[in-house]
Amino acid sequence: MKYVDEFRDANTVDRLLDALRRRATRRWTIMEVCGGQTHSLLRYGIDEALADVIELIHGPGCPVCVTSAELIDNAMELAKLPDVVVITFGDMLRVPGQHGSLALARAAGARVRTVYSPLEALTFAEKNPQVQVVFFAVGFETTTPATALAVLQAERRNITNFSLLVAHVRVQPAMELLLQAADNRVQAFLAAGHVCAVVGYASYAELCRRYRVPVVVTGFEPVDLVTGLAACVEQLEAGRFDVENCYGRSVQAAGNLHATRLVDAVFEVCDRPWRGLGDLPSGGLRLREAWKHFDAEHRFPRSPLPILETTGCRSGDVLSGRIKPPQCSAFGSQCTPEHPLGAPMVSSEGACAAYFHYARTSCDTTASPATIECR
Amino acid sequence: MCLGVPGKLVAWLDRDPLLARGQVEFDGIRHECHLACVPEAEIGDYVVVHAGIAISRIDGVEAERLWRELRTIGEATAPMPAEDPS
């Protein structure tokens, strides 16, 4: 496939790896923000190939993983209402809330469906006017144009049995939160390429300057990832802290103005609790007042469920990069993809699932805690 | 979640700014995608599709430039593939 196969070329990756190793004079700690990049790095063995010069810390860039348990409980309760169908992405189904999961709710009779696009949910609503369709809108900035377009099209096509349970999150506030932590070890970021395709990367310049950290916009194929890592190392070695775009074929500095116009028309920035990270100022998006009639929480008001005790899952530490998945005592024993305790073991982009899937199931504990390596 | 797949725009179906749709080909398989965010895309352009909507038009010139640059690290080899075989 064009623009995929050539960026998976093994010879090019090998040459880039060699050049990167030659440039590095020490071991650097770099965080890839996006869960899709985490999986690519592990799938292609890039983490192991560069273990002597780069420690990769896996970031919180899995929107399924950071969706609060309360919102998942809300979605389950909505799905149990008569004549309501909750539609969401397949990744969300098995993520545990506090009171079960959407998959368990469906098994018990609740109406839950999955789609690839919010616009498919809108089409389902149009074809089934006898039911109320609630789209559980999960995702980073990459996904928000599709959700905004669904709302705008619903208005245009006069589809009134469609609403949103909004769980959209914004990635940059999470990066800032990690940098502000007293125990932060991140020295450079790979910024999520497709988030930047939508919102651009100009806003990272201030973050780079304030925290003296390079941010490199990076794609998802192995050549892209090694190129991005090499750019981080080049900046770190040279003592520079700039925002740099290594995914120029898909990302412009200003992002996609058509997309951001759609999003800005429908959504506004809000504070949002992130699972594992806590309340994040400006960490989410909500419907603007003018679009409240599409807000499922407004359309179906209900009392919140009681908050339960948490399990032994350390997904918060995983999501903030404090530990690698195998350092959680539940990893691979009480917690597996078949019986997940936490969201990162469920989602196809979760770090725990990536470590389990690619058999990085033990840690080299001879390394110092700060440089512990998982294989 | 943020997976984006590059595909070639092969037909416009609707050019209304809000309802814009077209046929996009992925490795020989055609899907109908929403194109409201890439109104400038022309037949033959590649777009990145996420959750049923094109979020970016691929800059072929930039892709070619990067490809050539990367190929100069080590020995120069084959040129960038021109098209999908489909």
Coordinates of C-alpha atoms in Angstrom, one line a residue:
Chain A
M1 CA 0.0 0.0 0.0
K2 CA 1.5 3.4 -1.0
Y3 CA 2.7 5.5 1.9
V4 CA 2.7 2.4 4.1
D5 CA 5.0 -0.2 2.5
E6 CA 7.9 2.1 1.8
F7 CA 7.8 3.4 5.4
R8 CA 8.2 -0.2 6.6
D9 CA 11.3 -0.9 4.6
A10 CA 13.6 -3.0 6.8
N11 CA 16.9 -1.8 5.2
T12 CA 16.0 1.8 5.7
V13 CA 15.0 1.2 9.3
D14 CA 18.4 -0.6 9.9
R15 CA 20.4 2.3 8.5
L16 CA 18.4 4.8 10.5
L17 CA 18.9 2.7 13.7
D18 CA 22.7 2.6 13.1
A19 CA 22.8 6.4 12.5
L20 CA 20.8 7.0 15.6
R21 CA 23.1 4.8 17.7
R22 CA 26.2 6.5 16.4
R23 CA 24.8 10.0 17.3
A24 CA 23.8 9.1 20.9
T25 CA 26.5 9.7 23.5
R26 CA 24.3 8.6 26.4
R27 CA 20.9 6.9 27.1
W28 CA 17.9 9.2 26.7
T29 CA 14.4 8.9 28.1
I30 CA 11.7 9.5 25.5
M31 CA 7.9 9.2 25.7
E32 CA 5.7 8.2 22.8
V33 CA 2.4 9.8 23.6
C34 CA 0.1 7.8 21.3
G35 CA -1.0 4.2 22.1
G36 CA -0.9 3.4 18.4
Q37 CA 2.8 4.3 18.4
T38 CA 3.4 2.2 21.5
H39 CA 2.1 -0.8 19.6
S40 CA 4.1 -0.1 16.5
L41 CA 7.3 0.3 18.6
L42 CA 6.8 -3.0 20.3
R43 CA 5.5 -4.8 17.2
Y44 CA 8.6 -4.0 15.2
G45 CA 11.0 -4.4 18.1
I46 CA 12.2 -0.8 17.9
D47 CA 12.2 -0.6 21.7
E48 CA 14.5 -3.5 22.0
A49 CA 16.7 -2.5 19.1
L50 CA 17.4 0.9 20.8
A51 CA 17.4 -0.3 24.4
D52 CA 21.1 0.7 24.9
V53 CA 20.5 4.3 23.9
I54 CA 16.8 5.1 24.5
E55 CA 14.5 4.2 27.3
L56 CA 11.0 4.5 25.9
I57 CA 8.2 5.5 28.3
H58 CA 4.7 4.8 27.1
G59 CA 2.3 7.7 27.4
P60 CA -1.3 8.1 28.2
G61 CA -2.3 8.4 24.5
C62 CA -5.0 5.7 24.6
P63 CA -8.4 7.5 24.8
V64 CA -10.2 4.2 25.7
C65 CA -7.8 3.8 28.6
V66 CA -8.3 7.3 30.1
T67 CA -12.1 7.4 29.8
S68 CA -13.4 7.6 33.3
A69 CA -15.1 4.6 34.9
E70 CA -18.0 6.9 35.7
L71 CA -18.6 7.7 32.1
I72 CA -18.5 4.0 31.2
D73 CA -21.1 3.4 34.0
N74 CA -23.2 6.2 32.5
A75 CA -23.1 4.5 29.1
M76 CA -24.1 1.2 30.6
E77 CA -27.0 2.8 32.5
L78 CA -28.2 4.6 29.3
A79 CA -28.0 1.3 27.4
K80 CA -30.4 -0.3 29.9
L81 CA -33.1 2.4 29.3
P82 CA -36.0 1.3 27.2
D83 CA -35.8 2.3 23.5
V84 CA -32.2 3.5 23.9
V85 CA -29.3 2.0 21.9
V86 CA -25.8 3.0 22.9
I87 CA -23.3 2.9 20.0
T88 CA -19.5 3.2 20.4
F89 CA -16.2 2.0 19.1
G90 CA -15.4 -1.8 19.6
D91 CA -12.5 -1.0 21.9
M92 CA -14.8 0.4 24.5
L93 CA -16.9 -2.7 25.0
R94 CA -14.8 -4.7 27.4
V95 CA -13.3 -1.8 29.3
P96 CA -14.4 -2.1 32.9
G97 CA -16.3 0.7 34.6
Q98 CA -17.0 0.5 38.3
H99 CA -20.1 -1.5 37.8
G100 CA -19.3 -3.8 34.9
S101 CA -18.7 -3.1 31.2
L102 CA -20.7 -2.4 28.1
A103 CA -20.1 -6.0 27.0
L104 CA -21.5 -7.4 30.3
A105 CA -24.5 -5.0 30.0
R106 CA -25.1 -6.2 26.5
A107 CA -25.0 -9.8 27.7
A108 CA -27.6 -8.9 30.3
G109 CA -29.9 -7.5 27.7
A110 CA -28.9 -3.8 27.2
R111 CA -28.7 -2.6 23.7
V112 CA -25.1 -1.8 22.7
R113 CA -23.7 -1.7 19.2
T114 CA -20.3 -1.0 17.7
V115 CA -19.3 1.1 14.7
Y116 CA -16.1 2.2 12.9
S117 CA -17.4 5.8 12.6
P118 CA -19.7 8.2 14.4
L119 CA -21.4 8.8 11.1
E120 CA -22.4 5.1 10.9
A121 CA -24.2 5.7 14.3
L122 CA -26.0 8.6 12.7
T123 CA -27.1 6.5 9.8
F124 CA -28.3 3.8 12.2
A125 CA -30.4 6.5 14.0
E126 CA -31.9 7.7 10.7
K127 CA -32.9 4.2 9.8
N128 CA -34.3 3.4 13.2
P129 CA -36.4 6.4 14.2
Q130 CA -38.3 4.3 16.9
V131 CA -35.2 4.2 19.1
Q132 CA -33.0 6.9 20.8
V133 CA -29.4 6.4 19.6
V134 CA -26.6 7.6 22.0
F135 CA -23.1 7.7 20.5
F136 CA -20.5 7.2 23.3
A137 CA -18.0 9.6 21.8
V138 CA -14.5 8.5 22.8
G139 CA -11.3 9.8 21.3
F140 CA -8.5 12.4 21.1
E141 CA -8.4 15.3 18.7
T142 CA -8.0 12.9 15.8
T143 CA -11.6 11.6 16.3
T144 CA -13.3 14.9 17.1
P145 CA -13.9 16.1 13.5
A146 CA -15.9 12.9 12.8
T147 CA -18.0 13.4 15.9
A148 CA -18.6 17.1 15.2
L149 CA -19.5 16.3 11.6
A150 CA -22.1 13.7 12.9
V151 CA -23.7 16.5 15.1
L152 CA -23.7 19.0 12.2
Q153 CA -25.1 16.4 9.8
A154 CA -27.8 15.4 12.3
E155 CA -29.0 19.0 12.5
R156 CA -28.9 19.4 8.7
R157 CA -30.7 16.0 8.1
N158 CA -33.1 16.7 11.0
I159 CA -32.3 13.4 12.8
T160 CA -33.6 14.1 16.3
N161 CA -33.2 10.6 17.8
F162 CA -29.4 11.0 18.0
S163 CA -27.3 12.3 20.9
L164 CA -23.7 12.1 22.3
L165 CA -22.2 10.9 25.6
V166 CA -19.0 13.0 25.2
A167 CA -15.7 11.5 26.4
H168 CA -13.4 13.4 24.1
V169 CA -10.0 14.3 25.5
R170 CA -7.1 16.7 24.6
V171 CA -3.6 15.4 24.6
Q172 CA -1.5 18.5 25.2
P173 CA -2.8 19.1 28.8
A174 CA -1.8 15.6 29.7
M175 CA 1.7 16.1 28.4
E176 CA 2.0 19.2 30.5
L177 CA 0.7 17.4 33.6
L178 CA 3.4 14.7 33.2
L179 CA 6.1 17.4 32.8
Q180 CA 5.0 19.1 35.9
A181 CA 5.3 16.0 38.1
A182 CA 8.1 16.0 40.6
D183 CA 9.2 12.5 39.4
N184 CA 9.0 13.3 35.7
R185 CA 11.8 11.6 33.7
V186 CA 10.6 12.4 30.2
Q187 CA 13.3 14.3 28.2
A188 CA 11.6 14.4 24.9
F189 CA 8.2 13.5 23.3
L190 CA 7.1 11.9 20.1
A191 CA 3.9 13.8 19.5
A192 CA 1.0 11.9 18.1
G193 CA 1.0 12.3 14.3
H194 CA -2.7 12.1 13.6
V195 CA -3.7 14.4 16.5
C196 CA -1.3 16.9 14.9
A197 CA -2.9 16.3 11.5
V198 CA -6.0 17.8 12.9
V199 CA -4.9 20.5 15.4
G200 CA -1.3 21.2 14.1
Y201 CA 1.8 21.6 16.2
A202 CA 2.3 25.3 16.6
S203 CA 1.0 25.2 20.2
Y204 CA 3.8 22.9 21.3
A205 CA 6.4 25.7 20.8
E206 CA 5.5 27.2 24.2
L207 CA 5.6 23.8 25.9
C208 CA 9.1 23.1 24.5
R209 CA 10.4 26.5 25.7
R210 CA 8.8 26.3 29.1
Y211 CA 9.9 22.8 30.0
R212 CA 13.0 22.6 27.8
V213 CA 11.8 19.5 26.1
P214 CA 11.9 18.6 22.4
V215 CA 8.6 17.6 20.8
V216 CA 8.8 15.7 17.5
V217 CA 5.6 15.1 15.4
T218 CA 5.9 11.5 14.3
G219 CA 4.0 9.0 12.2
F220 CA 3.2 5.4 12.8
E221 CA 5.3 3.3 10.5
P222 CA 8.7 2.0 11.6
V223 CA 10.6 4.4 9.4
D224 CA 8.6 7.3 10.8
L225 CA 9.1 6.2 14.4
V226 CA 12.9 5.8 14.1
T227 CA 13.1 9.1 12.2
G228 CA 11.2 10.7 15.0
L229 CA 13.3 9.2 17.7
A230 CA 16.5 10.2 15.8
A231 CA 15.2 13.8 15.7
C232 CA 14.6 13.7 19.4
V233 CA 18.2 12.4 20.1
E234 CA 19.7 14.9 17.7
Q235 CA 18.0 17.8 19.6
L236 CA 18.9 16.4 23.0
E237 CA 22.5 15.9 22.0
A238 CA 22.7 19.4 20.6
G239 CA 20.9 20.9 23.6
R240 CA 17.9 22.1 21.6
F241 CA 14.3 22.1 22.7
D242 CA 12.1 22.7 19.6
V243 CA 9.0 21.5 18.1
E244 CA 9.9 19.6 14.9
N245 CA 7.7 17.9 12.3
C246 CA 8.9 14.5 11.0
Y247 CA 5.5 13.6 9.6
G248 CA 5.3 16.3 7.0
R249 CA 3.4 14.3 4.4
S250 CA 0.3 14.3 6.6
V251 CA 0.8 17.2 9.1
Q252 CA 0.9 21.0 8.6
A253 CA 1.9 23.4 11.3
A254 CA -1.6 24.9 11.5
G255 CA -3.3 21.5 11.3
N256 CA -6.4 21.0 9.1
L257 CA -8.4 24.2 9.3
H258 CA -11.5 22.6 7.8
A259 CA -11.4 20.0 10.6
T260 CA -10.7 22.5 13.4
R261 CA -13.6 24.7 12.2
L262 CA -16.0 21.8 12.4
V263 CA -14.8 20.9 15.9
D264 CA -14.8 24.5 17.2
A265 CA -18.4 25.0 15.9
V266 CA -19.7 22.1 18.0
F267 CA -17.3 21.7 21.0
E268 CA -15.6 23.8 23.6
V269 CA -12.7 23.0 26.0
C270 CA -13.6 21.8 29.5
D271 CA -11.9 20.2 32.5
R272 CA -12.2 16.4 32.4
P273 CA -11.3 13.6 34.8
W274 CA -8.8 11.2 33.2
R275 CA -8.7 7.6 34.4
G276 CA -5.4 7.1 36.2
L277 CA -4.4 10.8 36.0
G278 CA -7.2 12.5 37.8
D279 CA -8.9 15.8 37.0
L280 CA -7.2 17.5 34.1
P281 CA -7.8 21.2 33.6
S282 CA -8.7 21.8 29.9
G283 CA -8.3 18.1 29.4
G284 CA -11.5 17.5 27.5
L285 CA -14.2 18.8 25.1
R286 CA -17.9 19.2 25.7
L287 CA -20.8 20.2 23.5
R288 CA -21.3 24.0 23.3
E289 CA -24.5 25.4 24.8
A290 CA -26.0 25.8 21.4
W291 CA -25.7 22.0 20.8
K292 CA -27.0 20.9 24.3
H293 CA -30.0 19.2 22.7
F294 CA -27.5 16.6 21.4
D295 CA -26.1 16.0 24.9
A296 CA -27.2 12.6 26.2
E297 CA -26.5 13.6 29.8
H298 CA -28.9 16.5 29.3
R299 CA -31.5 14.4 27.4
F300 CA -31.4 11.5 29.9
P301 CA -30.7 13.0 33.3
R302 CA -30.0 10.5 36.0
S303 CA -28.3 10.2 39.4
P304 CA -24.7 9.1 39.5
L305 CA -23.9 5.5 40.7
P306 CA -22.0 5.0 44.0
I307 CA -18.2 5.1 43.7
L308 CA -16.6 1.7 44.5
E309 CA -13.2 0.8 45.8
T310 CA -10.6 0.3 43.1
T311 CA -8.8 -3.0 42.4
G312 CA -5.1 -3.7 42.6
C313 CA -4.7 -2.4 39.0
R314 CA -1.9 0.1 38.6
S315 CA -3.0 1.5 35.3
G316 CA -2.6 5.0 36.6
D317 CA 1.1 4.4 37.0
V318 CA 1.3 2.8 33.6
L319 CA -0.6 5.6 31.9
S320 CA 1.7 8.2 33.5
G321 CA 4.8 6.3 32.5
R322 CA 5.9 5.7 36.2
I323 CA 6.1 1.9 35.7
K324 CA 6.2 -0.5 32.8
P325 CA 3.3 -3.0 32.6
P326 CA 5.2 -6.1 33.9
Q327 CA 6.1 -4.1 37.1
C328 CA 2.4 -4.3 38.1
S329 CA 2.0 -7.4 40.3
A330 CA -1.3 -8.2 38.5
F331 CA 0.2 -8.2 35.0
G332 CA -0.2 -11.5 33.3
S333 CA -1.6 -13.3 36.3
Q334 CA -4.8 -11.7 37.7
C335 CA -4.9 -9.3 34.7
T336 CA -4.8 -10.6 31.2
P337 CA -6.6 -9.6 27.9
E338 CA -9.2 -12.3 28.7
H339 CA -9.7 -11.1 32.3
P340 CA -8.6 -7.4 32.4
L341 CA -8.5 -5.5 35.6
G342 CA -7.8 -2.2 33.9
A343 CA -8.4 -0.4 30.6
P344 CA -4.7 -0.6 29.3
M345 CA -5.0 -4.4 29.2
V346 CA -8.3 -4.2 27.2
S347 CA -7.7 -1.6 24.5
S348 CA -5.9 -2.5 21.3
E349 CA -3.7 0.5 22.0
G350 CA -3.2 0.0 25.7
A351 CA 0.4 -0.4 26.9
C352 CA -0.4 -3.5 29.0
A353 CA -2.1 -5.2 26.1
A354 CA 1.0 -4.4 23.9
Y355 CA 3.4 -5.9 26.4
F356 CA 1.2 -9.0 26.8
H357 CA 0.7 -9.4 23.1
Y358 CA 4.4 -8.9 22.1
A359 CA 5.5 -11.1 25.1
R360 CA 7.4 -8.4 27.0
T361 CA 6.4 -10.2 30.2
S362 CA 9.4 -9.9 32.4
C363 CA 11.7 -7.2 33.6
D364 CA 15.5 -7.0 33.8
T365 CA 15.7 -6.1 37.5
T366 CA 19.5 -5.9 37.4
A367 CA 19.1 -2.4 36.0
S368 CA 18.6 0.5 38.3
P369 CA 14.9 1.4 39.0
A370 CA 15.3 4.5 36.9
T371 CA 16.4 2.6 33.8
I372 CA 14.5 -0.7 34.3
E373 CA 14.0 -2.5 31.0
C374 CA 11.2 -4.8 30.2
R375 CA 11.5 -7.6 27.6
Chain B
M1 CA -7.9 4.8 18.3
C2 CA -5.9 7.3 16.3
L3 CA -5.2 4.9 13.5
G4 CA -5.3 6.6 10.1
V5 CA -5.1 4.7 6.9
P6 CA -3.9 6.2 3.6
G7 CA -6.1 5.7 0.6
K8 CA -6.5 7.1 -2.9
L9 CA -9.5 9.2 -3.8
V10 CA -11.0 7.7 -6.9
A11 CA -14.4 9.4 -7.1
W12 CA -16.3 12.3 -5.6
L13 CA -19.9 11.4 -4.7
D14 CA -21.1 14.7 -3.0
R15 CA -19.3 18.1 -2.9
D16 CA -21.7 19.8 -0.4
P17 CA -19.3 21.2 2.3
L18 CA -21.1 19.4 5.1
L19 CA -22.1 16.2 3.3
A20 CA -19.0 15.7 1.2
R21 CA -18.3 12.1 0.4
G22 CA -16.2 10.1 -2.0
Q23 CA -14.9 6.7 -2.9
V24 CA -11.5 6.0 -1.4
E25 CA -9.4 3.0 -2.4
F26 CA -7.3 1.1 0.1
D27 CA -5.1 -1.6 -1.4
G28 CA -7.7 -2.2 -4.1
I29 CA -10.7 -2.1 -1.9
R30 CA -13.1 0.9 -2.2
H31 CA -14.9 2.5 0.7
E32 CA -17.2 5.4 0.9
C33 CA -15.6 8.1 3.1
H34 CA -16.6 11.6 4.3
L35 CA -14.5 14.3 2.8
A36 CA -15.7 17.5 4.6
C37 CA -12.2 18.1 5.9
V38 CA -10.4 17.8 2.6
P39 CA -12.5 19.7 0.1
E40 CA -9.4 20.5 -1.9
A41 CA -8.6 16.9 -2.6
E42 CA -8.6 15.8 -6.2
I43 CA -9.1 12.5 -7.9
G44 CA -5.8 10.6 -7.5
D45 CA -4.8 12.3 -4.3
Y46 CA -4.1 10.2 -1.2
V47 CA -5.9 11.0 2.0
V48 CA -5.5 9.8 5.6
V49 CA -8.8 8.3 6.8
H50 CA -9.7 7.9 10.4
A51 CA -13.1 6.8 11.8
G52 CA -14.7 7.1 8.3
I53 CA -13.5 10.7 7.6
A54 CA -10.5 12.0 5.8
I55 CA -8.5 14.1 8.2
S56 CA -5.6 15.0 6.0
R57 CA -4.5 15.1 2.3
I58 CA -1.1 13.5 1.9
D59 CA 1.5 15.8 0.5
G60 CA 3.1 13.6 -2.2
V61 CA 6.0 16.1 -2.8
E62 CA 6.9 16.1 0.9
A63 CA 6.6 12.3 1.1
E64 CA 9.0 12.0 -1.9
R65 CA 11.4 14.5 -0.4
L66 CA 11.6 12.6 2.9
W67 CA 11.9 9.3 1.2
R68 CA 14.9 10.5 -0.9
E69 CA 16.5 12.1 2.2
L70 CA 16.1 8.9 4.2
R71 CA 17.5 6.9 1.3
T72 CA 20.7 8.9 1.4
I73 CA 21.4 7.6 4.9
G74 CA 23.5 4.6 3.8
E75 CA 23.4 3.6 0.2
A76 CA 20.8 4.9 -2.4
T77 CA 18.5 2.2 -3.6
A78 CA 15.2 2.0 -5.3
P79 CA 12.9 5.0 -6.0
M80 CA 9.7 5.5 -4.1
P81 CA 7.0 3.3 -5.5
A82 CA 4.9 5.4 -7.9
E83 CA 1.5 3.8 -7.4
D84 CA -0.4 1.0 -5.7
P85 CA -0.3 -2.1 -7.9
S86 CA -4.1 -2.2 -8.0

